[in-house]
Tab-separated table of C-alpha atoms in Angstrom:
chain	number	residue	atom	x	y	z
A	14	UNK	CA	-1.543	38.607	16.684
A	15	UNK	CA	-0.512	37.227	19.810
A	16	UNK	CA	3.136	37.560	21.209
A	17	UNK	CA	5.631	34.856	21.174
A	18	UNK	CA	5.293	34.997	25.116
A	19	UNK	CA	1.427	34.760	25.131
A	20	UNK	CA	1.144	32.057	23.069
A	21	UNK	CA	0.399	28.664	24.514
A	22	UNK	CA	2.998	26.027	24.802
A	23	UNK	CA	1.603	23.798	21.974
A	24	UNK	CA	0.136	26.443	19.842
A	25	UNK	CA	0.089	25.610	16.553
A	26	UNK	CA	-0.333	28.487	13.329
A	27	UNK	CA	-3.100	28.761	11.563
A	28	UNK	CA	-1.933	27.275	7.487
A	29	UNK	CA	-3.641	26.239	4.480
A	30	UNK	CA	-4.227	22.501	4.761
A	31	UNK	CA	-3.956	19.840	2.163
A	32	UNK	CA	-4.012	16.574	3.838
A	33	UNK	CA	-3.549	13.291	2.427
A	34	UNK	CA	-4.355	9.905	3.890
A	35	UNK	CA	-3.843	7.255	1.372
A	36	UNK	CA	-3.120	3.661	1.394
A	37	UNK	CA	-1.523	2.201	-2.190
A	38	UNK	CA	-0.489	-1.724	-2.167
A	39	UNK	CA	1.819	-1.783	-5.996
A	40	UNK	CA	4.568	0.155	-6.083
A	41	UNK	CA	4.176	1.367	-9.915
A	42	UNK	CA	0.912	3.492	-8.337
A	43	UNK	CA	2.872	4.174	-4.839
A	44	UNK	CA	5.628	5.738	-6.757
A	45	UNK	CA	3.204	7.787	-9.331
A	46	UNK	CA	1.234	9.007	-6.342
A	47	UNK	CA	3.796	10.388	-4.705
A	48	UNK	CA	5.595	12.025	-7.867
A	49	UNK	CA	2.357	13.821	-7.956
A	50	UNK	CA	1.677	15.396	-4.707
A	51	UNK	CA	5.382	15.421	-3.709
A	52	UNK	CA	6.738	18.813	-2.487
A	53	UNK	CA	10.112	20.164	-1.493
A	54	UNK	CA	9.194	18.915	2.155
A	55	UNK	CA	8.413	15.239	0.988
A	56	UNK	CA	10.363	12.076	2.776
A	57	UNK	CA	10.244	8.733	2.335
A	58	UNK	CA	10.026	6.702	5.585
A	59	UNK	CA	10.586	2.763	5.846
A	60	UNK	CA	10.834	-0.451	8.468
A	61	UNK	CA	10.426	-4.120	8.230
A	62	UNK	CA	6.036	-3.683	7.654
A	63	UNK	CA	5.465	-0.631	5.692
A	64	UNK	CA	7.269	2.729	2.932
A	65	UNK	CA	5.575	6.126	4.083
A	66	UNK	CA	5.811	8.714	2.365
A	67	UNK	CA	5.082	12.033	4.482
A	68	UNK	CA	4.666	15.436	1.775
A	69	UNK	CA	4.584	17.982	4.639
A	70	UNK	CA	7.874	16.890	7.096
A	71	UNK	CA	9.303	19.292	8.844
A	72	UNK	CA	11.989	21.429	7.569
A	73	UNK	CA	14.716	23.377	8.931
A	74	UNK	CA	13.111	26.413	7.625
A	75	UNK	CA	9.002	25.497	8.058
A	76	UNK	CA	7.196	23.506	10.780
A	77	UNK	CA	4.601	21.576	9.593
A	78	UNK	CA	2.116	18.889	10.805
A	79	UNK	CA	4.157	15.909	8.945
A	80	UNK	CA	0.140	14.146	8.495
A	81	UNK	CA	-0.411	14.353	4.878
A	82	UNK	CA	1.011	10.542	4.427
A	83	UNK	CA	0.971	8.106	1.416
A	84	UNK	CA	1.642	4.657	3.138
A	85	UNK	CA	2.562	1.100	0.979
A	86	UNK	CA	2.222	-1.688	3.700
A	87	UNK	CA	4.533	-4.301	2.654
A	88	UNK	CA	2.821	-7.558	1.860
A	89	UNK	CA	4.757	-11.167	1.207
A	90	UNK	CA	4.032	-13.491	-1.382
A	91	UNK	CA	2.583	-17.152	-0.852
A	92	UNK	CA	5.826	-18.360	-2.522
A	93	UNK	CA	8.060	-16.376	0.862
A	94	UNK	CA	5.596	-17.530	3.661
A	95	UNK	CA	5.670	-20.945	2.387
A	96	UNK	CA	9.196	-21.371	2.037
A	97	UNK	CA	9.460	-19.566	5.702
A	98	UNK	CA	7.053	-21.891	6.888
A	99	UNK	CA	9.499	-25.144	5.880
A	100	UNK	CA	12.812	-23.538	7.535
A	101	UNK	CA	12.278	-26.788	9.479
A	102	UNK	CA	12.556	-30.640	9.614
A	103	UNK	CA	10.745	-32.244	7.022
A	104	UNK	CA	9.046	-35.828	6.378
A	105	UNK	CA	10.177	-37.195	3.216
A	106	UNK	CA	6.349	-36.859	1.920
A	107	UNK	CA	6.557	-32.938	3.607
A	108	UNK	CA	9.880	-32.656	1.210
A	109	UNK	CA	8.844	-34.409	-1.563
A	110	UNK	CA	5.849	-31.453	-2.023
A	111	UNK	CA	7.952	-28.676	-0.923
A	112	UNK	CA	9.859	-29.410	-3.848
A	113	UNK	CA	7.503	-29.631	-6.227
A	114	UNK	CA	5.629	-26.460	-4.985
A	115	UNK	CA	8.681	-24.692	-5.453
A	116	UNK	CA	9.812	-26.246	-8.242
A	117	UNK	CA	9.758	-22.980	-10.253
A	118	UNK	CA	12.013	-21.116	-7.963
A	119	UNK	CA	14.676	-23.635	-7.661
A	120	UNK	CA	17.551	-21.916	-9.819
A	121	UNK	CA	20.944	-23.727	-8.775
A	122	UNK	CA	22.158	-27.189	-7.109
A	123	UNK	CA	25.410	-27.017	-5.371
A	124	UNK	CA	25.760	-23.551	-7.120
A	125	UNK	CA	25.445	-24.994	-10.696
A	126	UNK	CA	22.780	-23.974	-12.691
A	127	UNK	CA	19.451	-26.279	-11.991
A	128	UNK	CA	17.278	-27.542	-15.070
A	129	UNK	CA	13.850	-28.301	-14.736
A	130	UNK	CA	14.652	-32.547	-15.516
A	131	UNK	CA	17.430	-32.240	-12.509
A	132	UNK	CA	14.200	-30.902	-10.233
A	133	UNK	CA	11.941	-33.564	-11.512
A	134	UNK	CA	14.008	-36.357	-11.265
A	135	UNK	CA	15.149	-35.403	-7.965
A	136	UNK	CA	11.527	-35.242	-6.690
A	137	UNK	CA	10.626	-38.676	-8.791
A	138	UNK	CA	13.969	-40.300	-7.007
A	139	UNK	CA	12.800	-39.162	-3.591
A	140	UNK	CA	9.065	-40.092	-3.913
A	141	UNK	CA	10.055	-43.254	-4.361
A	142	UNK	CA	11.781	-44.682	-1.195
A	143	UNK	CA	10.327	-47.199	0.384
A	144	UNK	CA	12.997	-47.503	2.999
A	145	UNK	CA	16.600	-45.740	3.393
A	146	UNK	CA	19.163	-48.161	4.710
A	147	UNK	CA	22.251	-45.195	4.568
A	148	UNK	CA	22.827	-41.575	4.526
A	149	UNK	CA	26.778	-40.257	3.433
A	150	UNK	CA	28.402	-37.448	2.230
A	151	UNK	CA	30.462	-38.317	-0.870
A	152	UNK	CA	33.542	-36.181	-1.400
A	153	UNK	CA	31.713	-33.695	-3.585
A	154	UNK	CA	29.913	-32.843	0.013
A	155	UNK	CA	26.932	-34.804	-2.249
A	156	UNK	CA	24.481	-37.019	0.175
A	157	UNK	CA	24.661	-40.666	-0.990
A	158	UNK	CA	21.568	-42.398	-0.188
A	159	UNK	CA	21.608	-46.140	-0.294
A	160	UNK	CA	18.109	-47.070	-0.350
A	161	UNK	CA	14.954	-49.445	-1.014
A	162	UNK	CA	12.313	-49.056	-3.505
A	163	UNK	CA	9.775	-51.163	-4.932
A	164	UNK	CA	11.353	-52.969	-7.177
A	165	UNK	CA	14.520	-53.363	-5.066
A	166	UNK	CA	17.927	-51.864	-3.913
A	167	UNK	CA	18.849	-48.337	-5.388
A	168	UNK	CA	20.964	-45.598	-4.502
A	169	UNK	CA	20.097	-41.818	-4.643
A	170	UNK	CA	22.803	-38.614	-5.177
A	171	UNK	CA	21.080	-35.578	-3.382
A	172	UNK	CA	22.944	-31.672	-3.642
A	173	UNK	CA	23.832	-30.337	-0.192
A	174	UNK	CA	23.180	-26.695	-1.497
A	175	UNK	CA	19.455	-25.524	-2.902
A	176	UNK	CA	19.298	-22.206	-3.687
A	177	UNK	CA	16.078	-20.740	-4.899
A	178	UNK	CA	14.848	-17.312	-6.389
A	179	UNK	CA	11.443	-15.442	-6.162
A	180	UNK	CA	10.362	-12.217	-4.891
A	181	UNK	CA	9.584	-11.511	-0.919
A	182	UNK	CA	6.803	-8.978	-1.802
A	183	UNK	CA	3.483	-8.915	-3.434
A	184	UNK	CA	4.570	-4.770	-3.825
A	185	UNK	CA	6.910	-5.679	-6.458
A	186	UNK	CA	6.488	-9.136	-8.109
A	187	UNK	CA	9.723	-7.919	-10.577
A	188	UNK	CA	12.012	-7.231	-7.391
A	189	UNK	CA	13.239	-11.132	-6.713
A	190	UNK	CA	15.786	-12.705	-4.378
A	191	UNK	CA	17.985	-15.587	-4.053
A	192	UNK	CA	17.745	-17.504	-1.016
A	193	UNK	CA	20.798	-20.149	-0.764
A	194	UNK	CA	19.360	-23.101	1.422
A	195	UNK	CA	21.528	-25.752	2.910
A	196	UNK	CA	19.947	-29.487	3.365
A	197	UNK	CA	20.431	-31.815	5.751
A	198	UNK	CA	19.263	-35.052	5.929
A	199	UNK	CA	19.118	-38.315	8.199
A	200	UNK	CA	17.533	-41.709	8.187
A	201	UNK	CA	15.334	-41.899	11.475
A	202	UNK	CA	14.198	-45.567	11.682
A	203	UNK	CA	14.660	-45.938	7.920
A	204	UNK	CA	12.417	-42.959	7.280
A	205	UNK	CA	13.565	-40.049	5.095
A	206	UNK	CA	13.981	-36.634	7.926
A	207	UNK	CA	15.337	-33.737	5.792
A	208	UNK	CA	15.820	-29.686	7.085
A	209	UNK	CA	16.179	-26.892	5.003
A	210	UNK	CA	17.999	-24.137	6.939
A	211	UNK	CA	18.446	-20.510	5.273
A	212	UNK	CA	21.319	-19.240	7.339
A	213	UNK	CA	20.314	-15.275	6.384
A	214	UNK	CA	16.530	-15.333	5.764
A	215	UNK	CA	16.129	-12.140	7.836
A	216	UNK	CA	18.618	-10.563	6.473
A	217	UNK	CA	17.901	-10.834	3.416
A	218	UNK	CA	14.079	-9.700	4.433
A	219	UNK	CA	15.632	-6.594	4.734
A	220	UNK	CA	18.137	-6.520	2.394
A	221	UNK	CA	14.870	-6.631	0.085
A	222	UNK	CA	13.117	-3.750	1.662
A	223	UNK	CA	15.866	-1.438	1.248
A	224	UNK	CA	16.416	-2.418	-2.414
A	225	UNK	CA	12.534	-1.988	-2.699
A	226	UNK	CA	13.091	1.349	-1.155
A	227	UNK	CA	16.031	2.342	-3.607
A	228	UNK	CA	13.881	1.695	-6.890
A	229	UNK	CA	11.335	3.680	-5.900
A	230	UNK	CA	13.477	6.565	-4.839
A	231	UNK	CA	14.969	5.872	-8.605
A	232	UNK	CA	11.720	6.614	-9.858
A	233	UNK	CA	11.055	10.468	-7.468
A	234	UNK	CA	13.653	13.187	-7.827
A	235	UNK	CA	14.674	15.006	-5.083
A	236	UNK	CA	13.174	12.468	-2.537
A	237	UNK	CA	15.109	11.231	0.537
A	238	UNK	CA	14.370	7.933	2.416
A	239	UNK	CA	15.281	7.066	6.097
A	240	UNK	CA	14.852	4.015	8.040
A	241	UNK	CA	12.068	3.880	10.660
């Protein structure tokens, strides 16, 4: 046995090892992997791209190598990167299908409750513009379109507010949040421009991960998490 003095500075003790190395995408399995090879050493580790779980961490009382990992890479859903991918001005054709392939997720207009008709007839209302000779904002904060369609004049009532609903993360299709979405919109050489802007999409990003986080420390007694 070699002295404390002898022994080089990154010696490291001889111990029994059990290492894990495993990679798990659905939480359900993440969380039932880890209630099974969990120890009193076990924490949960997370950041904006991955949950780690380590089962041999450090403790005050035993060093360890902190290797044996179980790691869930967070992964977004279509429905996220595509609604990312329109934070940004928008052809009336551009919104006209961004509506419709969210059309599921749209929940409220103007913070009232949205029906599936209100969608449709929005999208029907907006497809059809030929030509927009006016954009307002009634005194409900509404837009008022006055506009031109095939078979004449017409006007168009448009919420400023869209707030949709529908999980960030392919991890946890049941975990789903609400993503209140403010519209502008503007008449550029009697062409439809709209923008969707989402004042607090990163925020909520990681408002998600560390509710993700939370249910699945629900699920693991005696389990600690930290931030990355």
């Amino acid at each position: 046995k070699l002295d404390d003095a002898e022994r080089p500075i990154h010696f490291k003790p001889t111990i029994a090892r059990h290492v894990l190395n495993q990679n798990i995408i659905n939480k359900l399995d993440f969380v039932l992997f880890v209630n099974e090879y969990k120890t009193a050493a076990t924490k949960l580790f997370y950041n904006d791209s991955q949950i780690k779980a380590v089962f041999n961490y450090t403790t005050k009382d035993t060093p360890d190598y902190g290797d044996s990992i179980c790691s869930m890479q967070l992964q977004t859903t279509d429905d996220y990167r595509e609604f990312k991918k329109h934070q940004s001005k928008l052809t009336q054709k551009e919104f006209v299908r961004f509506l419709k392939r969210m059309e599921p997720y749209i929940v409220a207009f103007d913070n009232n409750k949205a029906d599936d008709m209100d969608i449709i007839e929005m999208a029907e209302h907006l497809q059809a513009i030929k030509t927009i000779d006016s954009v307002q904002r009634n005194a409900q904060q509404k837009f008022h379109l006055d506009v031109n369609i095939q078979t004449g004049k017409d006007s168009v009532t448009l919420p400023r507010v869209i707030t949709f609903a529908f999980p960030i993360f392919k991890n946890d299709r049941d975990l789903t949040t609400r993503f209140e979405t403010e519209l502008f919109l503007s008449a550029d050489d009697g062409s439809l421009a709209a923008e969707l802007i989402c004042y607090n999409i990163d925020q909520l990003y990681e408002e998600s991960i560390r509710e993700l986080t939370n249910s699945i420390l629900a699920d693991i007694d005696d389990v600690s998490a930290f931030q990355s």
